Short mmCIF file of C-alpha atoms in Angstrom, two decimals:
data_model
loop_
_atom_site.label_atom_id
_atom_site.label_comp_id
_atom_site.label_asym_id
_atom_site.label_seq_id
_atom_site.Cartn_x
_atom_site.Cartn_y
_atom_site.Cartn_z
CA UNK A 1 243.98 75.15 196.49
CA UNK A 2 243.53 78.93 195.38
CA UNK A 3 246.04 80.96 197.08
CA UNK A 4 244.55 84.15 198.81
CA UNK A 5 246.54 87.51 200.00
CA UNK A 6 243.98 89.77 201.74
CA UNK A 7 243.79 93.65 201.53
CA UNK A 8 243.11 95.71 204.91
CA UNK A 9 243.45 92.41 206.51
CA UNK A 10 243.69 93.72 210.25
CA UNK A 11 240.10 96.02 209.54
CA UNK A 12 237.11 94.38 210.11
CA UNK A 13 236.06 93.23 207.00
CA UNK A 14 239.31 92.23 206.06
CA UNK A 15 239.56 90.41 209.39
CA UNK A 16 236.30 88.03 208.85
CA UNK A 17 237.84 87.56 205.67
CA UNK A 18 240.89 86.04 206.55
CA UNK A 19 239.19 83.92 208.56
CA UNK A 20 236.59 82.31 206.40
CA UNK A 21 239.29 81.63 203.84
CA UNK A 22 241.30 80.05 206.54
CA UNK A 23 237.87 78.02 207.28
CA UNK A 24 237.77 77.02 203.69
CA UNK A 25 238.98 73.69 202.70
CA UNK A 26 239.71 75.23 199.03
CA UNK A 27 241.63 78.08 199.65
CA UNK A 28 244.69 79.06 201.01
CA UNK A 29 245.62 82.58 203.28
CA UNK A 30 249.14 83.13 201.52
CA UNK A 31 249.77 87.09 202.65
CA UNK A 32 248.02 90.15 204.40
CA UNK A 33 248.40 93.21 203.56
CA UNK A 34 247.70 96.35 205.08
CA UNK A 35 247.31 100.29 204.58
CA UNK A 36 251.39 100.76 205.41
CA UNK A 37 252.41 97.29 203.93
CA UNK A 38 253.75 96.46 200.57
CA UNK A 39 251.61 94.72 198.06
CA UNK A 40 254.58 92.89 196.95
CA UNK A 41 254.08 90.44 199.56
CA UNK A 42 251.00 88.53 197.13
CA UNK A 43 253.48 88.44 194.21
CA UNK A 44 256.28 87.11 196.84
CA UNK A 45 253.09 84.23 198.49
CA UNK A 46 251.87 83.55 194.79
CA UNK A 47 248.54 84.56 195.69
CA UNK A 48 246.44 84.16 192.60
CA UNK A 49 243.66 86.02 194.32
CA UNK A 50 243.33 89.04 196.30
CA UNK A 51 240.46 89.93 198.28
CA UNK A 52 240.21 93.65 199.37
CA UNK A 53 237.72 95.59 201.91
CA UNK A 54 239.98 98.78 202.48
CA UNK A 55 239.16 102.26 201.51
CA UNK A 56 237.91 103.95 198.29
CA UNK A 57 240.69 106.32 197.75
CA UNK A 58 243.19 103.00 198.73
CA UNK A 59 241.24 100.62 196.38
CA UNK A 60 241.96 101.69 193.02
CA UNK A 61 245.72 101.55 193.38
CA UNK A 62 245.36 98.23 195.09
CA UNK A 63 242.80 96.86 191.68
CA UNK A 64 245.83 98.20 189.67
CA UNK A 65 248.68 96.50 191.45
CA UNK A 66 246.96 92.90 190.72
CA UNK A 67 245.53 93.77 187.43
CA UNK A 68 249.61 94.39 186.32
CA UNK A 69 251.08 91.56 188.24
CA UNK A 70 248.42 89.20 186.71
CA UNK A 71 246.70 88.58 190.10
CA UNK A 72 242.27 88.30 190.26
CA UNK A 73 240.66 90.68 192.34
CA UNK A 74 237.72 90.42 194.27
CA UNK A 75 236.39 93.71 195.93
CA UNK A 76 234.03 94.64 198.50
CA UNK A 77 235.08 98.17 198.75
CA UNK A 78 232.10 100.91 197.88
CA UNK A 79 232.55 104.44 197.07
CA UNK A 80 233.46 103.79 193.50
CA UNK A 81 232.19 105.50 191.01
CA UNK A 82 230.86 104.98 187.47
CA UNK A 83 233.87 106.68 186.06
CA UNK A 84 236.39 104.81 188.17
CA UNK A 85 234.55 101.35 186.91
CA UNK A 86 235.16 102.11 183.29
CA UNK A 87 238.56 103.25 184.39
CA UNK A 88 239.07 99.42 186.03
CA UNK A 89 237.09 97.75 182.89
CA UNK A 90 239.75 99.36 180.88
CA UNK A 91 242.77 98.17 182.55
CA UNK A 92 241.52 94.81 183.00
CA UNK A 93 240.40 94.55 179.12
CA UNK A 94 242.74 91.91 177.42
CA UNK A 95 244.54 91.86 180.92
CA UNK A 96 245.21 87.88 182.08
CA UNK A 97 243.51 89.18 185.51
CA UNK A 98 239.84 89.73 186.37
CA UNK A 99 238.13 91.58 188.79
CA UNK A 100 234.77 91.64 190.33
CA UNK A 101 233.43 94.13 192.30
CA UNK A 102 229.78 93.87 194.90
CA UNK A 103 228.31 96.71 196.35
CA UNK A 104 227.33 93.70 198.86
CA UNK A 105 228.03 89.94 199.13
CA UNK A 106 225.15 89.02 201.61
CA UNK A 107 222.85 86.23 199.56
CA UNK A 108 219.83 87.88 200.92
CA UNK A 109 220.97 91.57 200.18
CA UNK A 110 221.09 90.11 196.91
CA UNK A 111 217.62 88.71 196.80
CA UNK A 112 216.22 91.71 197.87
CA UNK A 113 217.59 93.79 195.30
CA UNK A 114 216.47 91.36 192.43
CA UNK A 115 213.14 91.77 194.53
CA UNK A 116 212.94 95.51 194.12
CA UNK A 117 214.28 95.22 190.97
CA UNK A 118 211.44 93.11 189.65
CA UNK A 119 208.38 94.72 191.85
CA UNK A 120 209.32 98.70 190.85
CA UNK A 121 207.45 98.14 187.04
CA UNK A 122 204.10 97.81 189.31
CA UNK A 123 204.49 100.74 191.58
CA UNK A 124 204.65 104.26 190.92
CA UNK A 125 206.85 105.43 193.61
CA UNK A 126 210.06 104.26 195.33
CA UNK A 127 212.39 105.12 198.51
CA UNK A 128 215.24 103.29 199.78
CA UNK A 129 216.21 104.17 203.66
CA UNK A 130 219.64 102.54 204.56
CA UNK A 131 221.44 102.34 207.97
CA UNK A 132 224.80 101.37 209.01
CA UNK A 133 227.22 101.56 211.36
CA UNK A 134 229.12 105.12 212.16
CA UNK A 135 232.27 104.54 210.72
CA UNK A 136 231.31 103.77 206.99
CA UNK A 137 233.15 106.53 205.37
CA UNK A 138 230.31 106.44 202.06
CA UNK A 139 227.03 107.64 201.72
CA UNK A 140 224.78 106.84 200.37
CA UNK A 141 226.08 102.93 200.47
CA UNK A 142 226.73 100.86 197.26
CA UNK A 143 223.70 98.67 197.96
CA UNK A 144 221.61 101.44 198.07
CA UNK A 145 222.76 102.71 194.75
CA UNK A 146 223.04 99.49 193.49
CA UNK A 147 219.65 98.70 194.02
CA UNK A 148 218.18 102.01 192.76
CA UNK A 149 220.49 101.38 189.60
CA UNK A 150 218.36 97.85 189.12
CA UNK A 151 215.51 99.46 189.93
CA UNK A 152 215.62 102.32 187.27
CA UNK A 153 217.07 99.74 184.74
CA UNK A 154 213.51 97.64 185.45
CA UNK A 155 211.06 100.51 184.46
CA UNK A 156 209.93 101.88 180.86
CA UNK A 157 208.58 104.94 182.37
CA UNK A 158 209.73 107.42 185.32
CA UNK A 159 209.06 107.43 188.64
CA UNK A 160 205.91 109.62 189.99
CA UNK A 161 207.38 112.68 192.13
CA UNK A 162 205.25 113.67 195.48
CA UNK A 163 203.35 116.92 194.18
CA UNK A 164 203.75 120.73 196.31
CA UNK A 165 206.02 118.87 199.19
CA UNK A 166 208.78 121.26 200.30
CA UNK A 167 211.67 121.00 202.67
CA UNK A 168 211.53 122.79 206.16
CA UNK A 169 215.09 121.99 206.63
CA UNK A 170 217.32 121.06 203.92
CA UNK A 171 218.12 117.62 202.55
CA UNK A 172 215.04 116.07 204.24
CA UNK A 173 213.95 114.23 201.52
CA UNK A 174 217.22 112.65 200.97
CA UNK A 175 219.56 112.51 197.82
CA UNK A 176 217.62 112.24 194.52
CA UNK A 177 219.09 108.96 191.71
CA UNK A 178 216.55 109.24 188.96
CA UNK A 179 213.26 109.10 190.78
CA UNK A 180 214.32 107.31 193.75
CA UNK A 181 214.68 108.94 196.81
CA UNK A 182 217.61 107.38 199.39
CA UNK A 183 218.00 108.65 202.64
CA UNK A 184 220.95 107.72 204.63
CA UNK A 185 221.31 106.83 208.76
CA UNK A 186 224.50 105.93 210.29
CA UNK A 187 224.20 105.00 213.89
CA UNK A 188 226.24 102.48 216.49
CA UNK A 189 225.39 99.62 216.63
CA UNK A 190 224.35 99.03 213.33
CA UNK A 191 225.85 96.70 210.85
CA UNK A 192 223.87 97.21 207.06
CA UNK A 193 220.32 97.24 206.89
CA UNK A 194 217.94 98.15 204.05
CA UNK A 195 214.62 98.85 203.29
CA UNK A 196 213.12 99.62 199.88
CA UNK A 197 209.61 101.22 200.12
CA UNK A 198 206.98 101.71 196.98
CA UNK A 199 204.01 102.82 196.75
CA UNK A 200 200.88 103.05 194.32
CA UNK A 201 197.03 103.84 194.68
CA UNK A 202 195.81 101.75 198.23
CA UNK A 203 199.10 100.05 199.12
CA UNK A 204 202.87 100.01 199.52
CA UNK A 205 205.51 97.23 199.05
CA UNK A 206 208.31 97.12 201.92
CA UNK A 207 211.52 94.92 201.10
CA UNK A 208 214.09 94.81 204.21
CA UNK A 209 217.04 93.07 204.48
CA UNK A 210 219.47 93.21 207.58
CA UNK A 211 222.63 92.07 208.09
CA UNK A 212 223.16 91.76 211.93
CA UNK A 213 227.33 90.40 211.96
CA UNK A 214 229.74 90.80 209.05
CA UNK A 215 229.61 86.73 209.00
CA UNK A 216 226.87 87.18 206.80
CA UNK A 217 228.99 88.37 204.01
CA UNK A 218 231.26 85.55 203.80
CA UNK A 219 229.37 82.80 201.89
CA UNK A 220 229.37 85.24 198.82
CA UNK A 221 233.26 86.44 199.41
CA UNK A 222 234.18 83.08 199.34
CA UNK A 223 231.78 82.41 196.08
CA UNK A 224 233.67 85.21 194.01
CA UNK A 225 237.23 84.23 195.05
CA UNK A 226 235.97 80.52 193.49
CA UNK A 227 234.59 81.66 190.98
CA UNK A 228 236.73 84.89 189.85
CA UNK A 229 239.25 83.31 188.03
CA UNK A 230 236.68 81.88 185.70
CA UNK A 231 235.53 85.30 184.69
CA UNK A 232 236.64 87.94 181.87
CA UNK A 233 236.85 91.28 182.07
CA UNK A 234 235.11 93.17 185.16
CA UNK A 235 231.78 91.95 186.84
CA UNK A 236 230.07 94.10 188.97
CA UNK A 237 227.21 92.39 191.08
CA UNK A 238 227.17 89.36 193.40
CA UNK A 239 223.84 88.33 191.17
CA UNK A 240 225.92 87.72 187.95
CA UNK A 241 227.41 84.21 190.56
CA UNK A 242 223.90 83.47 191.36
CA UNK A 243 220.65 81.51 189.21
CA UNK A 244 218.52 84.17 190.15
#
């Protein structure tokens, strides 16, 4: 049995957590934490992994906690940044704790940004148009730069940039990472939805995924907590648990 303490376990993330690791044969809901309680409790439970969905200026303190008390982590927290992941790849470096960190642990999220990832060579233009719900605190979301990361990593050559456009009213054309274009939409009612759009001479290429209830996330939280404490270092990307 892996024993499993759960950050921002009363949010909604955190909630569906704790109760597909209670549905799990395998694991073991030891402690839950939450923004007021003390950590302490995983070290008390002997949690050996600690899941957490909470906040990005909560998460790093929490990644520290179980990186020094010798306990895995498994995040689904965006917001970080590339600075704050070197700053978590050095504390975990020689550490007897790992951590692994997804931008998103939907399987078919996933897919579709190994998808985009292998089609943007062939086109000569890309946009990614995200949407979730109203109370996701980040934008633009970690998928979306995720997958504009994999995307940029594909190609040899840069992206082709629309000629004489302009913007009537500011922002328009959304927020600019290397080439690709990502607009942003947060509306009730949504959960996470994606679509990745290029385009060359005579055609375009549309890649959607949608995630319609946080259940949808579990099968790949419940992947990394397995599979976590057989990992060294930091590993960002549900892909890197996957034979893609």
């Amino acid at each position: 049995m892996i024993k499993v303490g759960v950050f921002g376990a009363q949010g909604r993330m955190g909630s569906e957590v704790c109760r597909a690791v209670q549905a799990d044969d395998e694991l073991e809901l030891v402690a839950q934490v939450d923004e007021n309680d003390d950590p302490r409790a995983f070290v008390d439970a002997g949690a050996t992994v600690a899941v957490d969905f909470t906040t990005p200026d909560a998460v790093l303190a929490n990644i520290r906690f179980c990186v020094d008390n010798g306990i895995h982590v498994v995040v689904g927290t965006t917001g970080l940044s590339a600075s704050d992941l070197d700053e978590v790849a050095g504390w975990v470096a020689g550490a007897r704790a790992s951590v692994f960190i997804a931008p998103n642990f939907a399987i078919g999220a996933v897919l579709m940004m190994d998808f985009a990832a292998r089609a943007a060579p062939h086109f000569d233009t890309a946009e990614i148009v995200e949407r979730h719900h109203e109370r996701k605190l980040d934008a633009p979301s970690g998928t979306a730069l995720r997958t504009a990361q994999l995307m940029n990593d594909a190609r040899g050559t840069a992206w082709r940039a629309p000629q004489g456009h302009s913007e009537t009213l500011p922002g328009s054309r959304g927020g600019d990472s290397s080439g690709i274009r990502i607009h942003s939409v947060r509306v009730p009612g949504s959960v996470a939805h994606q679509d990745v759009i290029l385009g060359t001479a005579g055609e375009t290429l549309t890649i959607r995924h949608d995630s319609l209830d946080r259940a949808s996330f579990m099968p790949g939280v419940v992947l990394a907590v397995k599979r976590v404490g057989s990992l060294q270092g930091l590993t960002v990307g549900l892909e890197n648990l996957l034979d893609l």
